[in-house]
Tab-separated table of C-alpha atoms in Angstrom:
chain	number	residue	atom	x	y	z
A	298	UNK	CA	-5.527	9.734	1.381
A	299	UNK	CA	-9.039	11.035	0.930
A	300	UNK	CA	-12.034	10.042	-1.210
A	301	UNK	CA	-10.766	12.146	-4.104
A	302	UNK	CA	-6.966	12.137	-3.645
A	303	UNK	CA	-4.312	9.444	-3.319
A	304	UNK	CA	-0.587	10.162	-3.463
A	305	UNK	CA	1.586	7.452	-4.961
A	306	UNK	CA	5.016	7.079	-3.370
A	307	UNK	CA	7.571	4.365	-3.824
A	308	UNK	CA	11.258	4.002	-3.228
A	309	UNK	CA	13.906	2.441	-5.400
A	310	UNK	CA	17.619	2.273	-4.693
A	311	UNK	CA	18.613	4.274	-7.780
A	312	UNK	CA	17.219	6.331	-10.620
A	313	UNK	CA	14.761	4.597	-12.928
A	314	UNK	CA	15.608	3.954	-16.559
A	315	UNK	CA	13.062	5.102	-19.142
A	316	UNK	CA	11.677	1.581	-19.659
A	317	UNK	CA	11.410	1.024	-15.895
A	318	UNK	CA	9.528	4.306	-15.453
A	319	UNK	CA	7.168	3.307	-18.271
A	320	UNK	CA	6.538	-0.049	-16.547
A	321	UNK	CA	5.724	1.675	-13.223
A	322	UNK	CA	3.396	4.116	-14.984
A	323	UNK	CA	1.656	1.214	-16.728
A	324	UNK	CA	1.057	-0.590	-13.422
A	325	UNK	CA	-0.309	2.561	-11.761
A	326	UNK	CA	-2.551	3.351	-14.735
A	327	UNK	CA	-3.876	-0.226	-14.680
A	328	UNK	CA	-4.792	0.043	-11.008
A	329	UNK	CA	-6.500	3.396	-11.605
A	330	UNK	CA	-8.427	1.981	-14.578
A	331	UNK	CA	-9.599	-0.980	-12.490
A	332	UNK	CA	-11.060	1.511	-9.979
A	333	UNK	CA	-10.060	-0.594	-6.997
A	334	UNK	CA	-11.594	0.657	-3.760
A	335	UNK	CA	-9.335	2.302	-1.178
A	336	UNK	CA	-9.873	1.163	2.407
A	337	UNK	CA	-8.523	2.605	5.646
A	338	UNK	CA	-8.679	1.471	9.251
A	339	UNK	CA	-6.938	2.109	12.541
A	340	UNK	CA	-5.062	-1.037	13.537
A	341	UNK	CA	-2.812	-1.916	16.489
A	342	UNK	CA	0.770	-1.303	15.365
A	343	UNK	CA	1.863	-4.902	16.065
A	344	UNK	CA	-0.983	-6.229	13.897
A	345	UNK	CA	-0.063	-3.856	11.091
A	346	UNK	CA	3.586	-4.916	11.184
A	347	UNK	CA	2.494	-8.560	10.836
A	348	UNK	CA	1.254	-7.941	7.260
A	349	UNK	CA	3.833	-9.588	4.990
A	350	UNK	CA	3.491	-7.141	2.093
A	351	UNK	CA	3.266	-3.971	4.172
A	352	UNK	CA	4.988	-0.829	2.906
A	353	UNK	CA	6.321	1.411	5.633
A	354	UNK	CA	8.900	4.184	5.463
A	355	UNK	CA	12.194	2.961	6.916
A	356	UNK	CA	13.051	4.893	10.062
A	357	UNK	CA	9.578	6.402	10.360
A	358	UNK	CA	7.893	6.286	13.752
A	359	UNK	CA	4.224	5.321	13.588
A	360	UNK	CA	1.564	5.813	16.273
A	361	UNK	CA	-0.222	2.934	17.977
A	362	UNK	CA	-2.851	2.381	16.668
A	363	UNK	CA	-1.744	3.224	13.127
A	364	UNK	CA	-3.804	4.009	10.048
A	365	UNK	CA	-3.487	1.272	7.402
A	366	UNK	CA	-4.408	2.100	3.805
A	367	UNK	CA	-5.182	-0.800	1.468
A	368	UNK	CA	-6.002	-0.512	-2.225
A	369	UNK	CA	-8.208	-3.370	-3.406
A	370	UNK	CA	-8.761	-5.412	-0.240
A	371	UNK	CA	-10.287	-4.315	3.038
A	372	UNK	CA	-7.924	-3.813	5.939
A	373	UNK	CA	-10.004	-6.327	7.886
A	374	UNK	CA	-9.390	-9.019	5.229
A	375	UNK	CA	-5.671	-8.325	5.294
A	376	UNK	CA	-5.409	-8.349	9.100
A	377	UNK	CA	-7.381	-11.622	9.261
A	378	UNK	CA	-4.735	-13.363	7.112
A	379	UNK	CA	-1.594	-11.184	7.312
A	380	UNK	CA	0.795	-13.691	5.700
A	381	UNK	CA	-1.335	-14.331	2.608
A	382	UNK	CA	0.942	-13.985	-0.462
A	383	UNK	CA	-2.013	-12.559	-2.406
A	384	UNK	CA	-1.446	-9.242	-0.598
A	385	UNK	CA	1.718	-8.766	-2.683
A	386	UNK	CA	-0.642	-7.879	-5.544
A	387	UNK	CA	-2.049	-4.893	-3.654
A	388	UNK	CA	-0.786	-1.678	-2.159
A	389	UNK	CA	-0.950	-1.876	1.642
A	390	UNK	CA	0.728	0.908	3.550
A	391	UNK	CA	0.980	2.609	6.894
A	392	UNK	CA	-0.157	6.206	6.866
A	393	UNK	CA	0.943	8.708	9.473
A	394	UNK	CA	-0.835	11.641	7.926
């Protein structure tokens, strides 16, 4: 993640059907159109794992502190209220790179 580049990854248990792929593309295009800000911060690993909507790669080992990337809300807002269901509307991920 940089100021001019953001890679979109997601996992799904099986191949997407054409209508499912179109729905994912629509969601991503909507977020891009809204020009939501991208925030990053180094956070203690335990604090990061307390975020209820956090996306992390299963089996991945993350450093402590870990870089958290949040699209739309600041990392500080998310860490201050990690169980807020509103965060399910945003992309919040751990970044090891």
